[in-house]
Coordinates of C-alpha atoms in Angstrom, one line a residue:
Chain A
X1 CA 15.7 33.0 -141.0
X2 CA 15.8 29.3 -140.9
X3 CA 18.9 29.2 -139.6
X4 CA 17.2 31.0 -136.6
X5 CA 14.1 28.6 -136.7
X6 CA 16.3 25.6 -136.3
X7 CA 18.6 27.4 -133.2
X8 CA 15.0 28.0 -131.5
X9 CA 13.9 24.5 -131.9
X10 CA 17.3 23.1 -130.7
X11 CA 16.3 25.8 -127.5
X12 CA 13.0 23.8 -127.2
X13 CA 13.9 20.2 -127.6
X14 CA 16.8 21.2 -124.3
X15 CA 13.9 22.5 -122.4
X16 CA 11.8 20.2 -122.7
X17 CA 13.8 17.3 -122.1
X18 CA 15.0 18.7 -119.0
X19 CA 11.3 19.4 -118.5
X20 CA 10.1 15.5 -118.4
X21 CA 13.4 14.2 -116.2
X22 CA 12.2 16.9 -113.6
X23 CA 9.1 15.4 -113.1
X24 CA 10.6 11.9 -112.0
X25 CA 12.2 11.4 -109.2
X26 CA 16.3 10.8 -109.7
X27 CA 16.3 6.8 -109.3
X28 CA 13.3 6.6 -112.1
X29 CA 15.1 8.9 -113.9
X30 CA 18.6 6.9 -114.0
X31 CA 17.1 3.7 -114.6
X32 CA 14.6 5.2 -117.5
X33 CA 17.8 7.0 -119.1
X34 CA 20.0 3.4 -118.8
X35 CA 17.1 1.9 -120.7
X36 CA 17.7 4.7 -123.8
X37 CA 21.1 2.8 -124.2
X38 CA 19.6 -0.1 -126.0
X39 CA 15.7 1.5 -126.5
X40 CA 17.7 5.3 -128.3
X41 CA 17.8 8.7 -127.2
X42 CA 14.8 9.5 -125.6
X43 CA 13.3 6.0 -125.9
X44 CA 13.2 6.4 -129.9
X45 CA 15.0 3.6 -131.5
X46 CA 16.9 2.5 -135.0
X47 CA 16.4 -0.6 -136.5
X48 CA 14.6 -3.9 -135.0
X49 CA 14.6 -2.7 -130.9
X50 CA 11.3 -1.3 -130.1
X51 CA 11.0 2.2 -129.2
X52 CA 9.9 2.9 -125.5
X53 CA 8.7 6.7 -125.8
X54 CA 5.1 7.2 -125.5
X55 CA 4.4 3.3 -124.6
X56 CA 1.0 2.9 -123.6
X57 CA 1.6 2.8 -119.5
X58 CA -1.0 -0.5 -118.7
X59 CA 1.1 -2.0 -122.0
X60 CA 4.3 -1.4 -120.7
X61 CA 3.8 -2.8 -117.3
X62 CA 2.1 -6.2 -118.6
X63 CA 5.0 -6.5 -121.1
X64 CA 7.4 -6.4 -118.2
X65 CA 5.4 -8.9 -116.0
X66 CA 4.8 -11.4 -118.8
X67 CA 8.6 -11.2 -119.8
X68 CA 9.4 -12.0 -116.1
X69 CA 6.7 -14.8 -115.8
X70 CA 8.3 -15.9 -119.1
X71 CA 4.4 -16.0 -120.5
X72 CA 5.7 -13.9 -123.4
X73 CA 8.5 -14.7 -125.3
X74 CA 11.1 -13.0 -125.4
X75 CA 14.7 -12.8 -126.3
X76 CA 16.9 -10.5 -123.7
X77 CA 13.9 -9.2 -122.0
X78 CA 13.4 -11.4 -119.4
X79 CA 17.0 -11.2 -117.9
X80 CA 16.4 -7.1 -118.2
X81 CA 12.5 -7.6 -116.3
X82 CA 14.1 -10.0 -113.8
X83 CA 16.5 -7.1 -112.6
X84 CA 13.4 -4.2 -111.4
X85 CA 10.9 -4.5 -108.6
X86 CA 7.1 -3.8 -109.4
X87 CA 6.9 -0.4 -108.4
X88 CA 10.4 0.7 -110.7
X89 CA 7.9 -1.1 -113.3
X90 CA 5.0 0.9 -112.8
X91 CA 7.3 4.2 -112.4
X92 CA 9.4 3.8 -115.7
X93 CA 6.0 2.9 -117.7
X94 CA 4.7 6.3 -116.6
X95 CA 8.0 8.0 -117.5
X96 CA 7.9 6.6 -121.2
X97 CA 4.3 7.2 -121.8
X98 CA 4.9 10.7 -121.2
X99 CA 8.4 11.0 -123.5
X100 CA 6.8 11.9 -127.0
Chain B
X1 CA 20.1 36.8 -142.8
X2 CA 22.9 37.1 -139.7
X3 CA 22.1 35.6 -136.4
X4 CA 23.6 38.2 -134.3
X5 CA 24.6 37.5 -130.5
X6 CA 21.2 38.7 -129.1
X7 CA 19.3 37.1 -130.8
X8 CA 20.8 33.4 -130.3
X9 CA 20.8 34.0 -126.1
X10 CA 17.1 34.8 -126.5
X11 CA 16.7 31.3 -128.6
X12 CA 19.0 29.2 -127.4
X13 CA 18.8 29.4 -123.4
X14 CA 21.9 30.0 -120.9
X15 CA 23.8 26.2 -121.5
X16 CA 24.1 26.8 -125.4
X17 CA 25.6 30.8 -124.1
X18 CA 27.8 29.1 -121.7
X19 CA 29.2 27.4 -125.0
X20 CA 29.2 30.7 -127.5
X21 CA 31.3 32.6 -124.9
X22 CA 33.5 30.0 -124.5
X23 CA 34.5 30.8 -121.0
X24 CA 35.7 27.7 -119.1
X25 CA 33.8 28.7 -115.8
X26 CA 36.2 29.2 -112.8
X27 CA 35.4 26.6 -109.7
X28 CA 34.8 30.3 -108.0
X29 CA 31.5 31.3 -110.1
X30 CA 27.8 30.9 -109.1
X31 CA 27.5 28.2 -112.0
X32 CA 29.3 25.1 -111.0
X33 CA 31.9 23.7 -113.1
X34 CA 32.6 20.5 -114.0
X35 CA 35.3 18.7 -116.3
X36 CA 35.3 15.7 -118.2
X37 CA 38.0 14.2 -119.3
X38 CA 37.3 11.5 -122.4
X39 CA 34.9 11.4 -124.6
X40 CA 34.2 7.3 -125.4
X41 CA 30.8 6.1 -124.2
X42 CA 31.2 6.9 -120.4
X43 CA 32.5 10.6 -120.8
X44 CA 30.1 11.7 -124.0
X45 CA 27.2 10.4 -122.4
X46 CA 28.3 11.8 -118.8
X47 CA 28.9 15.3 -120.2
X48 CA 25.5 15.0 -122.1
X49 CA 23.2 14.0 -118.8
X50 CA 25.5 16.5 -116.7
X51 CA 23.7 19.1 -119.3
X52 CA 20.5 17.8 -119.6
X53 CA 20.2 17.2 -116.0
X54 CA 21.6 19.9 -114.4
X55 CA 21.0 23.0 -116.5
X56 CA 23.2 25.5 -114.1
X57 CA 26.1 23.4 -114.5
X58 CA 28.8 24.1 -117.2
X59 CA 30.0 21.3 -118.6
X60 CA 33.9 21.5 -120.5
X61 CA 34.5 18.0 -122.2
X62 CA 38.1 17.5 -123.1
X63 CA 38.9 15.0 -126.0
X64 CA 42.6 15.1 -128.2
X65 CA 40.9 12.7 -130.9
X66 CA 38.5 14.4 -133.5
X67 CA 36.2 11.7 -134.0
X68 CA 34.8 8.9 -132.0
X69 CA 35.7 5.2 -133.1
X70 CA 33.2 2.4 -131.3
X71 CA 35.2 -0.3 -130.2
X72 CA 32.5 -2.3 -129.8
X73 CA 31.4 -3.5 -133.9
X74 CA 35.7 -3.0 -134.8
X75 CA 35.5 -6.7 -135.1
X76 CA 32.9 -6.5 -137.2
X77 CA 35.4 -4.5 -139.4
X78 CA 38.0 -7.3 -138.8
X79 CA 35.7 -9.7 -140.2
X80 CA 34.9 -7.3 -143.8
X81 CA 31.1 -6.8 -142.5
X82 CA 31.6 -3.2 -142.0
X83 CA 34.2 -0.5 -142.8
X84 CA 36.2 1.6 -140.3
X85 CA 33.8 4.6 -141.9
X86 CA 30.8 2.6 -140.0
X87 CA 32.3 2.5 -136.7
X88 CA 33.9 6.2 -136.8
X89 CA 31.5 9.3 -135.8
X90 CA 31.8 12.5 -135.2
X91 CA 31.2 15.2 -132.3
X92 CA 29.1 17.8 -134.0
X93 CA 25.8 17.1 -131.8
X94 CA 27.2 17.4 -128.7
X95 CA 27.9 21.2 -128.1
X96 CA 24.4 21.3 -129.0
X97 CA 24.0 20.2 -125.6
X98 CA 25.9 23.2 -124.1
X99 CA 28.8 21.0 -123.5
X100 CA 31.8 23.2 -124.1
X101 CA 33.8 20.8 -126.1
X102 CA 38.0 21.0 -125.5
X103 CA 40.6 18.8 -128.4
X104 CA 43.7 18.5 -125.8
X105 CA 44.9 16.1 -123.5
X106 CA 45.3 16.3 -119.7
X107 CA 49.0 16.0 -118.9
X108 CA 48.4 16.8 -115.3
X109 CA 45.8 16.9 -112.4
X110 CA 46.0 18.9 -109.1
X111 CA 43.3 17.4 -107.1
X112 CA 44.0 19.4 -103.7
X113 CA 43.7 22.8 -106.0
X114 CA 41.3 21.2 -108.1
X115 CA 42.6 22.2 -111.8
X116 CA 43.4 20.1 -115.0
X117 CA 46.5 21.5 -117.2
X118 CA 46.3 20.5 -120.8
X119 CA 49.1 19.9 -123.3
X120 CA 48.3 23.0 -124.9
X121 CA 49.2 24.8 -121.6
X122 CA 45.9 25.5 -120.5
X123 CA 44.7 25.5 -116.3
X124 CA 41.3 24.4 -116.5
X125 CA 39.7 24.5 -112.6
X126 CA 36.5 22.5 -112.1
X127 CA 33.7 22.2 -108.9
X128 CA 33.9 17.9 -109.8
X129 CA 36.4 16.0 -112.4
X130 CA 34.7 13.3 -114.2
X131 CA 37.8 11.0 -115.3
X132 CA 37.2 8.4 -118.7
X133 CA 39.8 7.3 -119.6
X134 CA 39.6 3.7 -120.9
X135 CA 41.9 1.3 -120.3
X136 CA 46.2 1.8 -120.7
X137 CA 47.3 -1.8 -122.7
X138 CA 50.1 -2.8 -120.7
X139 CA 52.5 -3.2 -123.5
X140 CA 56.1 -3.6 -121.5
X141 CA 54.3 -7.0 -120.2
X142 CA 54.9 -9.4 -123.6
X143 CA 58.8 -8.6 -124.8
X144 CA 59.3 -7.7 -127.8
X145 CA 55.9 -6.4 -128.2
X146 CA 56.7 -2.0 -128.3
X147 CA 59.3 -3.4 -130.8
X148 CA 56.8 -5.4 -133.1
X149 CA 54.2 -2.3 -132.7
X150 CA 56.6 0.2 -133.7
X151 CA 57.4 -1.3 -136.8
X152 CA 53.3 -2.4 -137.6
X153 CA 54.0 -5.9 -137.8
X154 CA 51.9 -6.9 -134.5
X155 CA 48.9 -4.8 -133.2
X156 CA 46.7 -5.1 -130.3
X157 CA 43.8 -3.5 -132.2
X158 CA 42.3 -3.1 -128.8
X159 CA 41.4 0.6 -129.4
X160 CA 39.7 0.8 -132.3
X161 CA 41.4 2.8 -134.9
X162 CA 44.5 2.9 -137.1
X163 CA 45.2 -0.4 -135.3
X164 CA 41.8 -2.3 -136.6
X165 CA 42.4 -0.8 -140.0
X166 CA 46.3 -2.8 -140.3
X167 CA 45.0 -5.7 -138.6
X168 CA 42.1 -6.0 -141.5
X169 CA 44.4 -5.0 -144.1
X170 CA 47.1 -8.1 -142.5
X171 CA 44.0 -10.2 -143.0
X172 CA 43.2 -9.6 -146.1
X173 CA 46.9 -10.2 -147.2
X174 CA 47.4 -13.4 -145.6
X175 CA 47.2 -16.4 -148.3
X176 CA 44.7 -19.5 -148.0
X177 CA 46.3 -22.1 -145.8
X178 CA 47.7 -19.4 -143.1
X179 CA 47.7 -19.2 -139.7
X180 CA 46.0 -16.3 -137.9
X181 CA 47.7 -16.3 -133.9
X182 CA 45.5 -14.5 -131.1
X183 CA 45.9 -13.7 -127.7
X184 CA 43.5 -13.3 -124.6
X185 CA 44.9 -11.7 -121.9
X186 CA 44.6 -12.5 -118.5
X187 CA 41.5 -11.2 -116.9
X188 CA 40.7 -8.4 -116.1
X189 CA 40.7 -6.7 -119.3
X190 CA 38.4 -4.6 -121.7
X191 CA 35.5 -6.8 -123.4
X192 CA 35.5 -9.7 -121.7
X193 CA 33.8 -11.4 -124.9
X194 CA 35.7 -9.0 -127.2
X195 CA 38.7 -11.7 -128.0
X196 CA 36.1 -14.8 -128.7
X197 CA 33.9 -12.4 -130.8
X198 CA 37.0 -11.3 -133.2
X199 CA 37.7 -15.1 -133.3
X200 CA 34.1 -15.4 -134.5
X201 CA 34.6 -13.0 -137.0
X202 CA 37.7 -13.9 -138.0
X203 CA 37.0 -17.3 -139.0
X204 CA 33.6 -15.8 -140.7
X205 CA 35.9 -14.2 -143.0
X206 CA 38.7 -17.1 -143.6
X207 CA 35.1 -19.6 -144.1
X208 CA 34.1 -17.0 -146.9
X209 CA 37.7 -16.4 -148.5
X210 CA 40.3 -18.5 -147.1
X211 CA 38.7 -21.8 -146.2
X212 CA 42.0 -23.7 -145.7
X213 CA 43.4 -21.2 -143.0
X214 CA 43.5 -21.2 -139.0
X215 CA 43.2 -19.6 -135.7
X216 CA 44.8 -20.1 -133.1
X217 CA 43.7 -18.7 -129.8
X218 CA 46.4 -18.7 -126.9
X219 CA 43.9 -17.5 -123.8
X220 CA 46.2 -16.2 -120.7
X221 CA 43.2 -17.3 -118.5
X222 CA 41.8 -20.8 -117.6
X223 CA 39.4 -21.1 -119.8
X224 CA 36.7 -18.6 -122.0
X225 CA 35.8 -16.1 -120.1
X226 CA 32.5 -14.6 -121.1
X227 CA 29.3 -16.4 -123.5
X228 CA 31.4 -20.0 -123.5
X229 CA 28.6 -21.7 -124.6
X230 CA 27.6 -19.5 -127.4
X231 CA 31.2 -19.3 -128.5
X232 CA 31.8 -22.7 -128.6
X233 CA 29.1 -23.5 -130.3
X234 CA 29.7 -21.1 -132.8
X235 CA 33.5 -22.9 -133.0
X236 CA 32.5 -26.5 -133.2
X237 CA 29.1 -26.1 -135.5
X238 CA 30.0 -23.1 -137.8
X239 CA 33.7 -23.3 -138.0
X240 CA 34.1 -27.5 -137.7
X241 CA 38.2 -27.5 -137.3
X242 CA 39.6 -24.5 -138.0
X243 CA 40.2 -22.9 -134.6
X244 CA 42.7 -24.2 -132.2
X245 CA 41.3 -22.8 -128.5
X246 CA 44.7 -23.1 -125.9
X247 CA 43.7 -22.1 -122.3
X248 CA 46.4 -20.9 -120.0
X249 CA 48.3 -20.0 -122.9
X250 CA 49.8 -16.8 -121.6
X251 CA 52.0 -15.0 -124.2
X252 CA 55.5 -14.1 -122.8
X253 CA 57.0 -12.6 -125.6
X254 CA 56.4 -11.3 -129.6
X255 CA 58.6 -11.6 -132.3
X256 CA 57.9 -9.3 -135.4
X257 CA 60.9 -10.9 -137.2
X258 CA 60.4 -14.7 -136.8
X259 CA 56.2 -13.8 -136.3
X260 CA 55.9 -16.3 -133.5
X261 CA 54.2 -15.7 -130.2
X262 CA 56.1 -17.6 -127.0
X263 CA 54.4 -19.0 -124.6
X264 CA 55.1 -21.0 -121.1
X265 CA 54.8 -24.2 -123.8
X266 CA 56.5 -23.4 -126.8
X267 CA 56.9 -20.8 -129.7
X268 CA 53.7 -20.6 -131.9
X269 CA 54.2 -19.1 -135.3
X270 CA 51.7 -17.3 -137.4
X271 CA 50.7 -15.5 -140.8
X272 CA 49.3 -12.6 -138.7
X273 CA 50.1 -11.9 -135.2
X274 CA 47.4 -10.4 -132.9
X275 CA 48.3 -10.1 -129.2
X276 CA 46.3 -8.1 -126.6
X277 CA 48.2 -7.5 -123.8
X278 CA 47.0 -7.1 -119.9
X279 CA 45.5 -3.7 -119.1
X280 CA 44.6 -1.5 -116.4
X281 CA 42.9 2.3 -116.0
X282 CA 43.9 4.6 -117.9
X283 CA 46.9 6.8 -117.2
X284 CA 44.8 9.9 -116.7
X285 CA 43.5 8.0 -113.4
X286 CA 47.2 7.9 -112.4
X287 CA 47.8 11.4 -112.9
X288 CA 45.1 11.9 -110.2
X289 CA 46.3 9.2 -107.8
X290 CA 43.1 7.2 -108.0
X291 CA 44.4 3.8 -108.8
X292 CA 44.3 3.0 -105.4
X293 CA 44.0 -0.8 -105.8
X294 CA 46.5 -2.6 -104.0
X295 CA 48.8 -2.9 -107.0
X296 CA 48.0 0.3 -108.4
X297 CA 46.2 -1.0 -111.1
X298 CA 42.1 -0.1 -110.9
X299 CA 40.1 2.6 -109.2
X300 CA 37.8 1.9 -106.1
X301 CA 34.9 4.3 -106.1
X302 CA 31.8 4.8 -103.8
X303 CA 29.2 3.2 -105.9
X304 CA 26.7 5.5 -105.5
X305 CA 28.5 8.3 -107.2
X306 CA 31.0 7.0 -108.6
X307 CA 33.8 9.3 -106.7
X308 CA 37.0 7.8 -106.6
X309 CA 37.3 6.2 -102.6
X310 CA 40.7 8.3 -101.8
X311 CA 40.4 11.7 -103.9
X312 CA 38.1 13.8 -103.3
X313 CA 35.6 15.5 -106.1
X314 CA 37.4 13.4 -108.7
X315 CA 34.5 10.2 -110.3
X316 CA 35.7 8.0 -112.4
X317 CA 33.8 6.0 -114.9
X318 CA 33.8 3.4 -117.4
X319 CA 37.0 0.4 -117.7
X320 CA 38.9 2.1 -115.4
X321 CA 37.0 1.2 -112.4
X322 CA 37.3 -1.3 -109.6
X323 CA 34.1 -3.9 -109.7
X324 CA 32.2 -6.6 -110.2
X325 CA 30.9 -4.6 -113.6
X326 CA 31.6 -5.4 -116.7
X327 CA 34.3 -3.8 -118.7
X328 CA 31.6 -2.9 -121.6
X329 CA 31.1 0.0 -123.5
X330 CA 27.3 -0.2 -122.4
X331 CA 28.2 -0.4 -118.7
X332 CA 30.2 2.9 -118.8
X333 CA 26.9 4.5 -121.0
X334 CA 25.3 3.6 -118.0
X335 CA 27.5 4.3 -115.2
X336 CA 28.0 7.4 -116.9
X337 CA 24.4 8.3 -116.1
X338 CA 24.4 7.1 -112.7
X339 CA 27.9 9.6 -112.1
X340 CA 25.9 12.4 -113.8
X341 CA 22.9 11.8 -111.8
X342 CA 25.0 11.6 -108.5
X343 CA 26.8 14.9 -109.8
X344 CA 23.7 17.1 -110.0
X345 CA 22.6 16.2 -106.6
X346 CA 26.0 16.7 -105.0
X347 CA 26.6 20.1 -106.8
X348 CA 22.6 20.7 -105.5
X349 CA 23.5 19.8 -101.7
X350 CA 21.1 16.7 -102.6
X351 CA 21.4 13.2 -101.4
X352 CA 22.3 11.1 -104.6
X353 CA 19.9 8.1 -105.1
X354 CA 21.5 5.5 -102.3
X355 CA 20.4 2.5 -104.4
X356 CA 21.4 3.1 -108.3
X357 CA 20.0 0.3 -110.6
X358 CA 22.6 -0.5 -113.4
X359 CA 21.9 -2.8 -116.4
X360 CA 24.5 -4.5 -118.7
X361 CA 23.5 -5.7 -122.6
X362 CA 26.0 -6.7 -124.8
X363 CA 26.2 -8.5 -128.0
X364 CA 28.4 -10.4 -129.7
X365 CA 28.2 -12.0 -133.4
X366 CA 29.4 -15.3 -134.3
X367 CA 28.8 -15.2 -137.7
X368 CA 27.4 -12.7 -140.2
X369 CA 23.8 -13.3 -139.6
X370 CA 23.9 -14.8 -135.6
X371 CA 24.5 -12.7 -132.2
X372 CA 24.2 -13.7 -128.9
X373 CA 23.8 -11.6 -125.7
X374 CA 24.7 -11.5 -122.1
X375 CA 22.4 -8.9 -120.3
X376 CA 22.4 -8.7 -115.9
X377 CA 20.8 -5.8 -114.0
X378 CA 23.0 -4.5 -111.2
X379 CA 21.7 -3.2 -107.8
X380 CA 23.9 -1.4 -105.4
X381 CA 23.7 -2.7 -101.8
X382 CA 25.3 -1.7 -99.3
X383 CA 28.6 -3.4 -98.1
X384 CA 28.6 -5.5 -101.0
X385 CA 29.0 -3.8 -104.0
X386 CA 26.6 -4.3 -107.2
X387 CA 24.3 -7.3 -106.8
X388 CA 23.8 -9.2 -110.4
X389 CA 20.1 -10.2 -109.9
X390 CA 18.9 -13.7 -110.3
X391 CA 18.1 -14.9 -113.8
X392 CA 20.6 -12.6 -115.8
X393 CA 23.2 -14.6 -118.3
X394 CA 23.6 -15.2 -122.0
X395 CA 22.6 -17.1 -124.5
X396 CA 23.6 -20.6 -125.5
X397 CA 23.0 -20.3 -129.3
X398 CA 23.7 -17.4 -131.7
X399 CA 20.8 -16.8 -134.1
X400 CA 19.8 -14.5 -136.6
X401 CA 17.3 -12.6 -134.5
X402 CA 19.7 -11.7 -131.9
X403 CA 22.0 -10.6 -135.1
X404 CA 19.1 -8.0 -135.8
X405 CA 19.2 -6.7 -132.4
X406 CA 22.9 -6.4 -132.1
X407 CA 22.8 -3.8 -135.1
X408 CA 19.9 -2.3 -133.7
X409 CA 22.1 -1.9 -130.3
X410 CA 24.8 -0.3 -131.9
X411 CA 22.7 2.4 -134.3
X412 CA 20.8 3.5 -130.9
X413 CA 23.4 3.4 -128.3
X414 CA 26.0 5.4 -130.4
X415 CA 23.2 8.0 -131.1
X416 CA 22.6 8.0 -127.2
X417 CA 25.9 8.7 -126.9
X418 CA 26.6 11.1 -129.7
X419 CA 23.5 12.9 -130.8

């Protein structure tokens, strides 16, 4: 039985990760998922990195436009906030407020 | 209680079937098919989005090696911080994915017909061939060296494994007051901060144990290539005198026997030999007649999809390619993504996303507390390749912050790889 339970919830998490990535369109998508390289699997992180998944949205965007008017400090961040336009901004802070 | 075959379908969805059957699709079938060859950062990570992304694709990932072995933290083994158990991981997670998962090597690709063979003797056909191979070291170029490696007295330790464990081991069984010989090669190569980091870590260890040895550092380019200001900071204020940096120090040839490196200047001998010599893509990319530089050496690909620029339905990933990227194990995470993302759309008669974003972080420690980065974001455009935006570059100083974040890097991005 449990191994059963844990084949079914393997059979959900696939779903609904393919689930969120549907919902954004493919260049979000890529550079939300290049993100996880640093941030962890589905914006879930080890160790000192913060995680990204369910960021609040209004947070995420004024973190990225204070690292890029260097008004907060930061370490790598600001060569990372430098590198997206506004509206990638706004896009990838809705895609990680809805990862959970 | 027994899971029988009915019962995992119903749980488990079509992708995780795929896998159970273990029927490598034919390029014929409704489901699309499509092969990757290597699975280091690039060609895990690719196999894994290929899945998540595209559902109705089957995905075969063909490895020979049974575990995965970071390169990037093997100087961190060099340098007695971690152990080679550390930086070694397996594949269990991955066929969790649906990824049918393959332990051969490709010995031959037919790119008209569009099938690998496999050592084992097995014609694998594929819809698109997603090629990472890593880099081939360019041995023949120093003499003597295939000599010297044969009989374990010089590695390149360039490919972490069995190589990074003798190197340590050499290390550890130099005496105090020896002389530990290293050399860069000429550019382009894997890493490009790679060689300064292992002399960081290096002389971490010799500071700790062996206070009255040296390094030597015979560079085949003009100068450092990557972080120079973090690295020679690290050289002048944490290891005052004890590493001797030689630009344009090419090596020519390796002596096992005599342990001396020659160069255009003279013979340099040492305690422990490390050369690293020139490199280009991997042999697989060869085999499939996409190292279609002018000297045969790199693989140009369309940027958007990463499909090699002279054979068709064939993408190539990761150190093997032909840009103005990095030659990190973070770029080919991410290029990995962008070729999966390109795949899914092909396969879907889709237009692929015409201006991929790309970022680059990497890390490197000078010490056993102190990192330093380099991080640019890339963005494709048009006719010129991938633009490095304004403002992207490293750090001057290592610090124990950065230090944190390096091992926070390498925790997430091998479970974004792996898991």
């Amino acid at each position: 039985m449990t191994k059963k339970i844990t084949l079914a919830i393997v059979g959900l998490a696939g779903l609904a990760l393919s689930g969120i990535a549907g919902a954004a369109d493919i260049h979000t998508q890529s550079i939300a998922s290049t993100c996880m390289s640093c941030h962890g699997p589905g914006g879930k992180s080890q160790g000192a990195i913060p995680s990204l998944a369910g960021l609040d949205k209004e947070y995420f965007v004024k973190s990225m436009k204070d690292f890029k008017a260097g008004t907060r400090a930061a370490s790598i961040m600001k060569r990372h906030a430098n590198g997206y336009t506004d509206a990638e901004v706004e896009a990838m802070a809705a895609y990680f407020a809805g990862l959970k | 209680m027994t899971l029988n075959r009915r019962d995992f379908l119903k749980v488990s969805g079509a992708g995780a079937a795929a896998a159970l059957t273990g029927c490598a699709t034919t390029a014929s079938s409704a489901r699309p098919h499509v092969v990757v060859v290597g699975a280091g950062f690039g060609g895990a990570t690719c196999a894994k989005y290929l899945r998540q992304w595209g559902p109705n694709i089957d995905v075969t990932l063909i490895e020979p090696n049974d575990k995965f072995v970071s390169c990037p933290i093997s100087n961190w083994v060099l340098g007695g911080l971690r152990t080679m158990d550390d930086i070694t991981h397996g594949y269990d997670n991955l066929p969790r994915h649906g990824i049918k998962m393959v332990k051969d090597s490709v010995v031959a690709i037919d790119p008209a017909k569009r099938f690998v063979k496999t050592r084992s003797g097995a014609s694998i056909a594929y819809d698109r061939l997603v090629l990472a191979p890593g880099i081939e070291i360019l041995t023949g170029t120093v003499k003597g060296f295939n000599e010297a490696e044969t009989t374990g007295k010089v590695v390149h330790a360039w490919k972490a494994g069995p190589q990074t464990a003798l190197l340590r081991k050499q290390l550890e069984a130099m005496p105090d007051g020896g002389t530990f010989v290293m050399s860069v090669p000429a550019a382009p190569y894997r890493c490009p901060p790679g060689p300064y980091e292992r002399a960081c870590m290096v002389a971490n260890y010799f500071k700790q144990a062996k206070p009255k040895s040296k390094i030597i550092l015979l560079d085949g380019n003009p100068d450092v290539v990557s972080k120079k200001p973090l690295f020679t900071d690290a050289w002048n204020t944490l290891y005052p005198g004890m590493l001797d940096y030689r630009p344009n120090n090419a090596p020519l040839a390796v002596d096992g026997s005599k342990m001396t490196v020659t160069t255009e200047f003279d013979d340099v001998r040492g305690d422990v030999l490390n050369v690293v010599p020139r490199q280009r893509a991997g042999e697989l990319c060869a085999m499939a007649g996409a190292r279609n530089d002018s000297a045969g050496n790199w693989c140009a690909v369309n940027f958007t999809t990463f499909e090699s620029t002279t054979v068709p339905n064939v993408h190539i990933i990761g150190d093997s390619v032909l840009s103005s990227l990095p030659k990190s194990g973070h770029m080919a995470t991410n290029m990995a993504k962008i070729c999966a993302a390109a795949i899914v759309e092909l396969l879907a008669g889709r237009q692929p996303d015409p201006i991929p974003v790309v970022a680059n972080t990497c890390y490197s420690a000078t010490s056993s507390s102190t990192s330093g980065y380099v991080a640019n974001v890339y963005r494709f455009e048009a006719g010129k390749g991938y633009v490095s935006a304004p403002e992207g570059g490293a750090t001057p100083k290592g610090d124990a912050l950065n230090f944190t974040y390096n091992e926070s890097w390498a925790k997430n991005i091998w479970a974004e790889v792996l898991s």
